[in-house]
Coordinates of C-alpha atoms in Angstrom, one line a residue:
M3 CA -17.2 -79.9 -129.9
G4 CA -15.5 -77.1 -127.8
K5 CA -16.9 -75.2 -125.1
R6 CA -18.2 -71.7 -124.7
I7 CA -17.2 -69.8 -121.4
E8 CA -20.8 -69.6 -119.8
Q9 CA -20.5 -73.4 -120.6
L10 CA -17.9 -73.9 -118.2
R11 CA -18.2 -75.3 -114.9
S12 CA -16.7 -72.7 -112.8
Q13 CA -19.5 -70.3 -114.1
R14 CA -21.5 -71.8 -111.4
W15 CA -19.6 -70.1 -108.7
L16 CA -18.9 -67.0 -110.5
A17 CA -21.9 -66.3 -112.9
G18 CA -25.1 -65.1 -112.3
D19 CA -27.2 -63.0 -109.7
T20 CA -27.3 -65.5 -106.7
M21 CA -26.7 -64.3 -103.3
R22 CA -24.1 -67.6 -103.1
V23 CA -22.4 -66.4 -106.7
F24 CA -22.3 -62.8 -104.9
S25 CA -20.2 -64.0 -101.8
H26 CA -18.3 -65.9 -104.0
R27 CA -17.3 -62.9 -106.1
A28 CA -17.1 -60.9 -103.0
R29 CA -14.4 -63.3 -101.4
L30 CA -12.0 -62.7 -104.7
A31 CA -12.4 -59.0 -103.9
Q32 CA -11.4 -59.5 -100.5
T33 CA -7.9 -60.8 -101.6
G34 CA -7.1 -58.5 -104.0
W35 CA -8.6 -59.6 -107.1
N36 CA -10.9 -57.6 -110.1
R37 CA -13.9 -59.0 -111.5
S38 CA -12.0 -58.6 -114.6
D39 CA -9.3 -61.1 -113.5
F40 CA -11.5 -63.5 -113.6
M41 CA -15.0 -63.2 -114.9
G42 CA -15.6 -64.8 -118.3
R43 CA -12.0 -66.8 -118.1
P44 CA -11.3 -70.2 -118.2
V45 CA -10.6 -70.9 -114.3
I46 CA -7.4 -73.4 -113.7
G47 CA -6.3 -75.5 -110.6
I48 CA -2.5 -75.7 -110.6
I49 CA -2.2 -78.5 -108.3
N50 CA 1.2 -78.3 -106.7
T51 CA 2.9 -81.1 -104.6
W52 CA 5.7 -78.3 -103.8
S53 CA 7.5 -78.5 -100.2
D54 CA 10.4 -77.2 -98.5
I55 CA 11.8 -81.0 -97.5
S56 CA 10.2 -82.2 -101.0
T57 CA 13.9 -82.7 -102.9
C58 CA 12.3 -83.8 -106.0
H59 CA 9.7 -80.7 -105.8
S60 CA 11.5 -77.9 -104.3
H61 CA 11.9 -75.9 -107.1
L62 CA 7.9 -76.1 -108.3
H63 CA 7.2 -73.4 -105.9
E64 CA 9.2 -71.3 -108.6
R65 CA 7.8 -73.2 -111.3
A66 CA 4.1 -72.3 -110.4
Q67 CA 5.2 -69.1 -111.3
K68 CA 5.7 -69.6 -115.0
V69 CA 2.5 -72.3 -115.2
R70 CA 0.9 -68.7 -114.0
E71 CA 2.6 -66.8 -116.4
G72 CA 1.2 -69.1 -119.3
V73 CA -2.4 -69.0 -117.6
L74 CA -2.5 -65.7 -118.2
R75 CA -1.1 -65.3 -121.4
A76 CA -3.6 -67.7 -122.9
G77 CA -6.6 -65.5 -121.1
G78 CA -7.3 -68.1 -118.3
W79 CA -7.4 -67.3 -114.2
P80 CA -4.7 -69.4 -112.7
I81 CA -5.1 -70.6 -108.9
E82 CA -3.0 -72.8 -107.3
L83 CA -3.8 -75.6 -104.7
P84 CA -1.2 -77.3 -102.8
A85 CA -1.1 -81.4 -102.3
M86 CA 0.4 -83.5 -100.0
S87 CA 4.2 -83.8 -101.3
L88 CA 5.1 -87.2 -101.5
G89 CA 9.2 -86.9 -100.7
E90 CA 10.0 -90.6 -101.2
V91 CA 13.3 -89.9 -99.0
W92 CA 11.3 -88.0 -95.5
V93 CA 7.9 -89.5 -95.6
K94 CA 7.6 -92.5 -93.6
P95 CA 6.9 -95.3 -93.0
T96 CA 6.7 -95.1 -96.7
T97 CA 5.1 -93.1 -99.6
M98 CA 3.0 -95.6 -100.9
L99 CA 1.1 -95.7 -97.9
Y100 CA 0.0 -92.3 -99.1
R101 CA -0.2 -93.0 -103.0
N102 CA -4.0 -93.3 -102.3
F103 CA -4.4 -90.6 -99.8
L104 CA -3.2 -87.9 -102.7
A105 CA -4.8 -89.7 -105.4
M106 CA -8.1 -88.7 -103.1
E107 CA -6.7 -85.2 -102.4
T108 CA -6.1 -84.7 -106.0
E109 CA -10.2 -85.8 -106.8
E110 CA -11.5 -83.6 -104.4
L111 CA -9.7 -80.7 -105.2
I112 CA -10.2 -80.7 -108.4
R113 CA -14.7 -81.7 -108.0
S114 CA -14.9 -79.4 -104.8
H115 CA -13.2 -76.0 -106.6
P116 CA -14.3 -74.0 -109.6
V117 CA -12.1 -75.6 -111.9
D118 CA -12.6 -76.2 -115.1
G119 CA -9.2 -77.5 -116.1
V120 CA -6.0 -78.3 -114.0
V121 CA -2.2 -78.4 -114.2
L122 CA -0.5 -81.3 -112.1
M123 CA 2.6 -80.7 -110.7
G124 CA 5.1 -83.4 -109.5
G125 CA 7.6 -86.1 -110.3
C126 CA 8.8 -88.0 -107.1
D127 CA 7.5 -91.9 -107.2
K128 CA 4.3 -91.8 -106.1
T129 CA 3.3 -88.0 -106.8
T130 CA 2.6 -88.9 -110.6
P131 CA 0.6 -92.3 -110.7
A132 CA -1.9 -90.2 -107.7
L133 CA -2.4 -86.8 -109.3
L134 CA -3.2 -88.9 -112.3
M135 CA -5.9 -91.2 -110.8
G136 CA -7.5 -88.5 -108.9
A137 CA -7.6 -86.9 -112.3
F138 CA -8.8 -89.7 -114.1
S139 CA -11.7 -90.1 -111.8
C140 CA -12.7 -86.2 -112.5
N141 CA -12.4 -86.3 -115.7
L142 CA -11.4 -82.5 -116.5
P143 CA -9.3 -81.1 -118.9
A144 CA -5.7 -82.0 -117.5
I145 CA -1.9 -82.0 -118.0
F146 CA 1.0 -83.2 -116.4
I147 CA 4.2 -81.1 -115.6
P148 CA 7.0 -83.6 -114.7
A149 CA 9.6 -82.6 -112.5
G150 CA 12.5 -83.3 -114.2
A151 CA 15.6 -85.5 -113.2
S152 CA 18.4 -83.9 -110.6
S153 CA 21.9 -83.1 -112.6
N154 CA 24.3 -85.2 -113.2
A155 CA 26.8 -86.3 -110.5
S156 CA 30.5 -87.6 -110.0
F157 CA 32.6 -88.9 -107.2
K158 CA 36.3 -88.8 -107.9
G159 CA 35.8 -89.4 -111.1
Q160 CA 33.2 -92.2 -111.4
K161 CA 29.2 -91.0 -112.5
V162 CA 26.8 -91.6 -109.8
G163 CA 23.6 -92.0 -109.7
T164 CA 21.1 -91.2 -106.8
G165 CA 19.9 -94.3 -105.2
T166 CA 21.7 -97.0 -107.3
H167 CA 25.0 -95.9 -106.0
T168 CA 23.9 -95.0 -102.1
M169 CA 23.4 -99.0 -101.8
K170 CA 26.7 -99.9 -103.9
F171 CA 28.7 -97.6 -101.5
W172 CA 26.7 -98.3 -98.4
N173 CA 27.2 -102.1 -99.0
E174 CA 31.3 -100.9 -99.1
R175 CA 30.8 -99.0 -96.1
R176 CA 29.4 -101.7 -94.0
A177 CA 32.0 -104.5 -95.3
G178 CA 34.7 -101.8 -94.2
R179 CA 35.8 -100.5 -97.5
L180 CA 34.7 -96.6 -97.2
P181 CA 36.8 -94.6 -94.8
D182 CA 34.8 -91.9 -92.9
D183 CA 36.2 -88.9 -95.0
D184 CA 35.2 -90.6 -98.4
W185 CA 31.4 -91.3 -96.8
R186 CA 31.2 -87.6 -96.0
A187 CA 32.7 -86.2 -98.9
L188 CA 29.8 -88.3 -100.8
E189 CA 27.3 -86.9 -99.2
G190 CA 28.3 -83.7 -100.0
C191 CA 27.9 -84.2 -103.7
M192 CA 26.0 -87.7 -104.1
T193 CA 22.8 -85.1 -104.9
R194 CA 23.6 -81.9 -107.1
S195 CA 20.2 -80.3 -107.7
P196 CA 17.2 -80.2 -106.7
G197 CA 14.6 -83.1 -109.1
T198 CA 13.9 -86.7 -109.0
C199 CA 16.1 -89.5 -108.7
N200 CA 18.6 -89.4 -112.2
T201 CA 18.7 -92.8 -113.1
A202 CA 15.7 -94.9 -114.7
G203 CA 13.9 -95.6 -111.4
T204 CA 10.6 -95.1 -110.3
A205 CA 10.5 -91.3 -110.8
T206 CA 11.9 -91.4 -114.2
T207 CA 9.6 -94.0 -115.0
M208 CA 6.1 -92.8 -113.9
T209 CA 6.9 -89.7 -115.4
A210 CA 7.9 -91.3 -119.3
V211 CA 4.4 -93.2 -118.4
A212 CA 2.6 -89.7 -117.9
E213 CA 3.7 -88.6 -121.3
V214 CA 3.9 -92.2 -123.4
L215 CA 0.0 -92.1 -121.9
G216 CA -0.5 -88.5 -123.4
F217 CA -0.4 -86.5 -120.5
S218 CA 2.4 -84.2 -121.1
L219 CA 3.6 -82.1 -123.6
P220 CA 5.9 -84.0 -125.7
G221 CA 9.5 -84.5 -124.7
A222 CA 8.9 -82.7 -121.1
H223 CA 9.6 -86.0 -119.4
S224 CA 13.4 -85.9 -120.0
I225 CA 13.8 -82.5 -119.2
P226 CA 16.4 -81.9 -116.0
A227 CA 14.7 -79.8 -113.6
M228 CA 17.6 -77.6 -113.2
D229 CA 17.8 -77.0 -117.3
S230 CA 16.5 -73.7 -119.0
H231 CA 14.1 -75.7 -120.9
H232 CA 11.9 -76.7 -117.9
P233 CA 10.4 -73.4 -116.6
R234 CA 9.6 -72.7 -120.2
M235 CA 8.0 -75.9 -120.7
C236 CA 5.6 -75.3 -117.6
S237 CA 5.1 -71.7 -118.9
Q238 CA 3.7 -73.6 -122.3
T239 CA 1.8 -76.5 -120.2
G240 CA 0.0 -73.4 -118.6
E241 CA -1.1 -71.8 -122.0
R242 CA -1.9 -75.2 -123.5
I243 CA -4.4 -75.8 -120.6
V244 CA -6.2 -73.2 -121.3
A245 CA -6.6 -74.1 -124.8
M246 CA -7.7 -78.0 -123.7
V247 CA -10.4 -76.7 -121.7
L248 CA -11.9 -74.6 -124.9
E249 CA -11.0 -77.6 -126.8
D250 CA -12.9 -79.8 -123.7
L251 CA -10.3 -82.5 -124.3
K252 CA -10.3 -84.7 -121.2
P253 CA -8.2 -87.6 -119.9
R254 CA -10.9 -90.3 -121.4
D255 CA -11.0 -88.8 -124.7
I256 CA -6.6 -89.2 -125.0
C257 CA -6.7 -92.4 -122.4
T258 CA -7.6 -95.8 -123.9
E259 CA -6.8 -99.3 -123.0
A260 CA -4.0 -99.1 -126.3
S261 CA -2.4 -96.1 -124.6
F262 CA -1.7 -98.1 -120.9
H263 CA -0.6 -101.1 -123.2
N264 CA 2.3 -98.3 -125.2
A265 CA 3.1 -97.6 -121.4
V266 CA 4.3 -101.2 -120.6
K267 CA 6.1 -101.4 -123.3
T268 CA 7.5 -98.1 -122.8
V269 CA 8.6 -99.2 -119.3
L270 CA 10.5 -102.4 -120.8
A271 CA 12.0 -99.9 -123.0
I272 CA 13.4 -97.9 -120.8
G273 CA 14.6 -100.2 -118.0
G274 CA 12.1 -98.8 -116.0
S275 CA 10.8 -99.8 -112.6
T276 CA 9.1 -102.8 -111.3
N277 CA 6.9 -100.1 -109.3
A278 CA 5.4 -99.7 -112.8
C279 CA 3.7 -102.7 -112.2
V280 CA 1.5 -101.5 -109.3
H281 CA 0.8 -97.9 -110.2
L282 CA -0.5 -98.6 -114.1
P283 CA -3.4 -101.1 -113.2
A284 CA -4.2 -98.4 -110.4
M285 CA -4.2 -96.0 -112.6
A286 CA -6.0 -98.0 -115.7
G287 CA -8.5 -99.1 -113.2
R288 CA -9.9 -95.7 -112.3
L289 CA -10.7 -95.1 -116.1
G290 CA -12.4 -98.9 -115.4
I291 CA -9.4 -100.4 -117.4
T292 CA -8.3 -104.1 -116.2
L293 CA -4.0 -104.0 -116.7
P294 CA -3.4 -107.7 -115.9
L295 CA 0.3 -108.7 -115.2
A296 CA 0.4 -110.8 -118.2
A297 CA 0.4 -107.7 -120.6
W298 CA 4.2 -107.6 -119.0
E299 CA 4.9 -111.2 -120.3
Q300 CA 2.9 -110.1 -123.5
Y301 CA 5.6 -107.8 -124.6
N302 CA 8.9 -108.0 -122.4
R303 CA 10.5 -110.8 -125.2
E304 CA 10.1 -108.4 -127.8
I305 CA 11.0 -105.1 -126.2
P306 CA 14.4 -105.6 -124.5
V307 CA 16.1 -102.4 -122.7
L308 CA 17.4 -99.6 -124.8
A309 CA 18.3 -97.2 -123.0
N310 CA 21.3 -97.1 -121.5
L311 CA 20.5 -95.8 -117.7
M312 CA 21.5 -97.0 -114.5
P313 CA 20.9 -99.5 -112.8
A314 CA 20.9 -101.6 -116.0
G315 CA 23.1 -99.2 -117.8
T316 CA 26.0 -96.5 -117.3
A317 CA 24.4 -93.2 -118.4
L318 CA 21.9 -90.7 -116.0
M319 CA 18.8 -88.7 -117.4
E320 CA 20.8 -85.8 -118.4
D321 CA 22.9 -88.1 -120.8
F322 CA 19.4 -89.4 -121.8
F323 CA 17.8 -85.6 -122.1
F324 CA 20.5 -85.0 -124.4
A325 CA 20.9 -88.0 -126.8
G326 CA 17.2 -87.4 -127.5
G327 CA 15.0 -88.5 -124.2
L328 CA 11.6 -89.9 -124.3
P329 CA 10.7 -89.2 -128.2
G330 CA 13.9 -90.2 -129.1
L331 CA 13.2 -94.1 -127.4
L332 CA 9.9 -94.1 -128.7
K333 CA 11.2 -93.9 -132.3
Q334 CA 13.3 -96.9 -131.3
I335 CA 10.0 -98.8 -130.6
A336 CA 7.5 -97.3 -132.6
A337 CA 6.7 -100.2 -135.0
H338 CA 5.5 -101.9 -131.6
L339 CA 3.6 -98.8 -130.2
D340 CA -0.3 -98.0 -131.5
T341 CA 1.1 -94.1 -132.7
S342 CA -2.8 -93.7 -132.8
C343 CA -3.6 -92.6 -129.5
R344 CA -3.6 -89.1 -128.5
N345 CA -2.0 -86.7 -126.0
V346 CA -2.8 -83.4 -124.6
T347 CA -1.6 -81.5 -127.9
G348 CA -4.8 -82.7 -129.6
G349 CA -2.3 -84.5 -132.2
T350 CA -1.4 -88.4 -131.4
L351 CA 1.8 -90.3 -130.8
G352 CA 2.7 -90.6 -134.5
D353 CA 3.2 -87.3 -134.6
V354 CA 5.3 -87.3 -131.9
I355 CA 7.5 -90.0 -133.1
S356 CA 7.4 -88.2 -136.3
N357 CA 9.2 -85.1 -135.2
A358 CA 11.8 -87.0 -133.0
E359 CA 15.5 -86.7 -133.3
L360 CA 18.2 -89.4 -131.9
F361 CA 21.7 -88.2 -131.1
D362 CA 23.2 -91.1 -129.3
T363 CA 22.8 -94.6 -130.1
D364 CA 24.8 -95.5 -127.2
I365 CA 22.5 -94.1 -124.3
I366 CA 19.5 -95.2 -127.0
R367 CA 20.0 -98.3 -128.4
P368 CA 18.4 -99.6 -131.4
L369 CA 16.4 -102.7 -130.8
D370 CA 19.5 -104.8 -132.7
N371 CA 21.6 -103.7 -130.0
P372 CA 20.0 -103.9 -126.2
V373 CA 21.4 -102.9 -123.2
S374 CA 19.4 -105.7 -121.7
K375 CA 17.2 -108.4 -123.0
E376 CA 14.6 -108.1 -120.5
A377 CA 13.5 -105.5 -118.2
I378 CA 10.8 -106.6 -116.2
A379 CA 9.8 -110.6 -115.8
V380 CA 6.6 -111.8 -114.0
V381 CA 6.8 -115.5 -112.1
T382 CA 4.3 -117.6 -111.0
G383 CA 4.1 -120.9 -109.0
N384 CA 2.7 -122.2 -105.9
L385 CA 4.7 -119.5 -104.0
A386 CA 3.3 -116.5 -106.2
P387 CA -0.3 -117.9 -106.9
R388 CA -1.5 -114.4 -108.6
G389 CA 2.3 -113.5 -109.5
A390 CA 5.4 -112.0 -108.4
V391 CA 8.1 -109.4 -110.2
M392 CA 11.2 -108.8 -110.7
K393 CA 13.8 -106.8 -113.1
P394 CA 16.5 -109.2 -114.8
S395 CA 18.4 -106.2 -116.3
A396 CA 19.6 -105.0 -113.1
A397 CA 19.7 -108.8 -111.5
S398 CA 22.9 -111.1 -111.3
P399 CA 22.9 -113.6 -114.4
H400 CA 24.3 -116.6 -112.2
L401 CA 21.2 -115.6 -109.8
L402 CA 18.4 -115.9 -112.6
K403 CA 18.0 -119.6 -112.1
H404 CA 19.0 -120.7 -108.1
T405 CA 17.7 -123.1 -105.4
G406 CA 18.5 -122.3 -101.9
P407 CA 17.5 -122.8 -98.5
A408 CA 15.0 -120.0 -97.1
V409 CA 16.3 -117.7 -94.4
V410 CA 12.9 -116.2 -93.0
F411 CA 12.3 -112.8 -91.1
E412 CA 9.2 -112.5 -90.2
N413 CA 9.1 -108.5 -90.1
F414 CA 11.2 -105.9 -91.3
A415 CA 12.2 -105.5 -87.3
D416 CA 13.0 -108.4 -87.3
M417 CA 15.1 -108.5 -90.3
Q418 CA 17.1 -105.6 -89.2
A419 CA 17.7 -106.8 -86.1
R420 CA 19.1 -110.0 -86.8
I421 CA 20.8 -109.5 -91.1
D422 CA 24.3 -108.7 -89.6
A423 CA 24.2 -111.0 -86.6
P424 CA 27.2 -113.5 -86.7
D425 CA 25.2 -116.7 -85.7
L426 CA 23.0 -116.5 -88.6
N427 CA 22.8 -119.2 -90.4
V428 CA 23.3 -117.6 -93.8
T429 CA 25.3 -118.8 -97.2
P430 CA 26.0 -117.3 -100.5
D431 CA 23.6 -120.0 -101.6
S432 CA 20.7 -118.8 -99.1
V433 CA 17.1 -117.1 -100.3
L434 CA 16.3 -114.4 -97.7
V435 CA 12.9 -114.1 -97.1
L436 CA 11.0 -111.2 -95.6
K437 CA 7.4 -111.3 -94.8
N438 CA 4.3 -108.9 -93.8
V439 CA 5.5 -106.0 -95.7
G440 CA 3.0 -106.0 -98.5
P441 CA 0.0 -103.6 -98.9
V442 CA -1.6 -104.6 -96.0
G443 CA 0.7 -106.5 -93.8
A444 CA 3.4 -103.5 -93.7
P445 CA 0.6 -101.0 -94.2
G446 CA 2.1 -99.7 -97.2
M447 CA 3.8 -102.1 -99.2
P448 CA 7.3 -100.2 -98.8
E449 CA 11.0 -100.5 -100.7
A450 CA 12.0 -103.1 -98.2
G451 CA 12.0 -106.1 -101.0
N452 CA 16.3 -104.8 -101.9
L453 CA 17.1 -107.0 -98.3
P454 CA 20.8 -105.7 -97.2
I455 CA 23.0 -108.8 -97.7
P456 CA 24.3 -109.9 -94.6
K457 CA 27.2 -108.4 -93.0
K458 CA 29.7 -111.2 -92.8
L459 CA 28.7 -112.3 -96.3
L460 CA 29.8 -108.7 -97.7
E461 CA 33.2 -109.1 -96.0
L462 CA 33.3 -112.1 -98.1
G463 CA 32.9 -110.1 -101.3
V464 CA 29.3 -111.1 -101.9
R465 CA 27.1 -108.5 -103.3
D466 CA 24.2 -110.4 -104.8
M467 CA 21.7 -112.7 -103.0
V468 CA 18.2 -114.2 -104.3
R469 CA 15.8 -111.8 -102.2
I470 CA 12.0 -112.8 -102.0
S471 CA 9.2 -110.4 -100.4
D472 CA 5.8 -108.9 -100.5
A473 CA 7.0 -105.8 -100.4
R474 CA 8.5 -103.3 -103.1
M475 CA 12.1 -102.4 -104.2
S476 CA 13.4 -98.8 -105.3
G477 CA 13.5 -98.9 -109.5
T478 CA 17.0 -96.9 -108.5
H479 CA 18.6 -100.0 -106.7
Y480 CA 19.5 -103.3 -108.7
G481 CA 19.6 -107.3 -107.1
T482 CA 18.2 -110.5 -107.6
C483 CA 15.0 -109.5 -105.6
V484 CA 11.9 -111.0 -106.6
L485 CA 9.0 -108.4 -105.2
H486 CA 5.0 -108.3 -104.7
V487 CA 4.8 -111.7 -104.0
C488 CA 0.8 -112.1 -104.2
P489 CA -1.3 -112.7 -102.0
E490 CA 0.9 -111.1 -99.3
S491 CA 2.0 -113.0 -96.7
A492 CA -0.2 -110.9 -94.1
V493 CA -3.7 -112.3 -95.6
G494 CA -2.4 -115.8 -96.0
G495 CA -0.4 -115.6 -99.0
P496 CA 2.0 -119.3 -99.0
L497 CA 4.5 -116.6 -98.2
A498 CA 3.3 -116.9 -94.6
L499 CA 3.9 -120.3 -94.7
V500 CA 7.7 -120.2 -95.6
R501 CA 10.1 -121.4 -92.9
D502 CA 13.9 -121.3 -92.2
G503 CA 15.4 -123.9 -94.4
D504 CA 13.0 -124.5 -97.0
L505 CA 14.7 -125.1 -100.3
I506 CA 12.8 -122.4 -103.1
A507 CA 13.7 -122.3 -107.0
L508 CA 13.8 -119.4 -108.7
D509 CA 14.0 -120.4 -112.4
V510 CA 13.5 -116.5 -114.5
A511 CA 13.2 -118.1 -117.8
A512 CA 10.7 -120.8 -116.8
R513 CA 9.1 -117.6 -114.9
R514 CA 9.0 -119.9 -112.1
L515 CA 8.8 -119.7 -107.9
T516 CA 8.6 -122.7 -106.5
L517 CA 8.7 -123.6 -102.7
A518 CA 9.8 -127.3 -102.4
V519 CA 7.5 -128.6 -99.5
D520 CA 4.9 -131.0 -100.1
V521 CA 1.0 -130.1 -100.3
D522 CA 0.3 -132.1 -97.3
E523 CA 2.7 -130.3 -95.2
L524 CA 1.9 -126.6 -96.7
E525 CA -1.9 -127.5 -95.4
R526 CA -0.8 -128.1 -91.9
R527 CA 1.1 -125.0 -91.9
R528 CA -2.2 -122.7 -93.4
A529 CA -4.1 -124.4 -90.8
A530 CA -1.7 -123.3 -87.9
W531 CA -1.5 -120.1 -89.4
Q532 CA -5.6 -119.4 -89.8
A533 CA -5.5 -120.3 -86.0
E534 CA -2.9 -118.0 -85.0
H535 CA -4.0 -115.4 -87.4
G536 CA -7.5 -115.6 -88.1
H537 CA -8.9 -115.7 -91.7
A538 CA -8.4 -111.7 -91.7
G539 CA -5.0 -112.2 -91.6
S540 CA -2.4 -110.4 -89.4
G541 CA -1.7 -106.9 -90.8
A542 CA -5.0 -106.2 -89.4
R543 CA -3.9 -104.4 -86.6
Y544 CA -4.8 -100.1 -87.1
R545 CA -8.0 -99.4 -85.4
R546 CA -7.9 -95.6 -86.1
S547 CA -6.2 -93.2 -89.0
Y548 CA -6.2 -93.1 -92.4
A549 CA -4.0 -96.4 -92.1
A550 CA -7.0 -98.2 -90.6
L551 CA -8.4 -97.2 -93.9
Y552 CA -5.7 -98.6 -96.0
Q553 CA -6.0 -101.7 -94.4
Q554 CA -9.3 -102.5 -94.2
H555 CA -9.7 -101.4 -98.6
V556 CA -6.4 -101.5 -100.2
T557 CA -6.6 -104.6 -103.1
Q558 CA -3.3 -106.8 -103.3
A559 CA -0.5 -105.7 -105.7
D560 CA -1.0 -107.4 -108.8
E561 CA -4.8 -105.2 -108.9
G562 CA -2.7 -102.1 -108.0
A563 CA -3.2 -101.9 -104.3
D564 CA -5.6 -98.9 -105.2
F565 CA -8.6 -98.7 -102.9
D566 CA -11.1 -100.8 -103.9
F567 CA -14.4 -98.2 -103.6
L568 CA -12.2 -95.8 -105.6
Q569 CA -11.8 -98.2 -108.8
G570 CA -14.4 -98.1 -111.7
A571 CA -15.2 -95.2 -114.8
D572 CA -18.1 -94.1 -112.9
L573 CA -18.0 -90.3 -112.9
L574 CA -19.6 -88.6 -108.8
P575 CA -22.1 -85.7 -110.0
E576 CA -21.2 -82.1 -109.3
P577 CA -21.2 -81.1 -106.0
T578 CA -24.4 -78.9 -104.9
I579 CA -23.8 -75.1 -104.0
F580 CA -25.4 -74.7 -101.1

């Protein structure tokens, strides 16, 4: 059932003959609008995370103009609403600290303004889940525009992936094998254009999630930022949101539990980021849907990595686009998807797959010729009772079953101070452990889980070790890193009890992560930890600011690290207009 103009929520602000409505129209006249510009039209909010310093989004200022053109062409009235820009490289201490901030801002921008539907513009890692979380909580017609990946890059004939090669080249630099001239040359060519990381990192992963959940135009995810298809897609999106408003097609009409399970399968097939294991439960929670870590284990043995993208593969996003993009990948796993799930076109995932074409079966592989068997594994044990995650496709095979003594860092500052110390008691068999970098402990769960290899081992040729933390890791990175250990150390999780020299056993095939310390000794350590830190944990150190709110209300990683008071499907009433 569609809506007539007089039924739209914007008419509470714009239609009628009251003093307050008169003042609204008068203020629009003040800024140069004629009545004919906005009266009798759906009002479309364009929530744009553009900023000068967000390299992933620096082109979205121009793209918003294309959205405006589409909205106007379809008979709507566009209003642009700037929102916090979470540029992964620049925002400190971590954009994850501010994902919930942007989600709250999105929700309140929508609720407090006279909009009937919204276009969400983002792409850098945390912006996609944040924008959708806010939109889900409001349940007004919404459509997402992915920023698109940056262009392919090359250095001395070698294809270079953003993020993936940053760490690789930095390790060579630290080992004394990359001279100044090469380092400066790399700085100028590693990232060739605006847009998100061009590997299977978190940005690529989450924009794929947005599309398979049904919130982008089909194929939008894979369009490179600087391709001419991108502004055309933005214009088409502007047209489509107006139709969605009149059709009254809302997020909760589109997104179901089955949609989220489709998203899990898609992340596995794309070889996506472990960060999806935090973002997807948070997004589902805004709709009252529970998505446990067990969902990843439910599917990861049947859905291998099919996208030959770095860091698990050899190609970049521009190659993936030319190979058939996300619709082509979905075609390869169609038998495993619920194709009845709806999308913003009003059609179904089955419609998208039926229209998909595939042009390169090396870059988008069939199920019988995968890039890797497993994208994401969930391990549990006495060191991670509620689970931890890792990315076998980006790990070293010889370390997937490994036992070694712990080298413990109490926090990020401790790690930075000692990791390259000549007297660090570490060997290639050691297990590096980093504490107090989880949601509460950091706070904000930064991408610190890919601990650097100690310099003295780099000089010996070591390029990977088992690394364990309650932090996250960039989806662009590689390595045998066990992440999101839950509960985190700052709230008294078992990770807090690990000491130097403790043997830790990782067995990915068995899905086990074990601390080889007897129960009585662990209980003694726990009592000592509680005596020192208190039952509230060691992370509650902020007394003011948003960080204080964050530490008081953030949930653990397995629950999505959302705020406890924002979860659930309840909708707030429409705002009173005084």
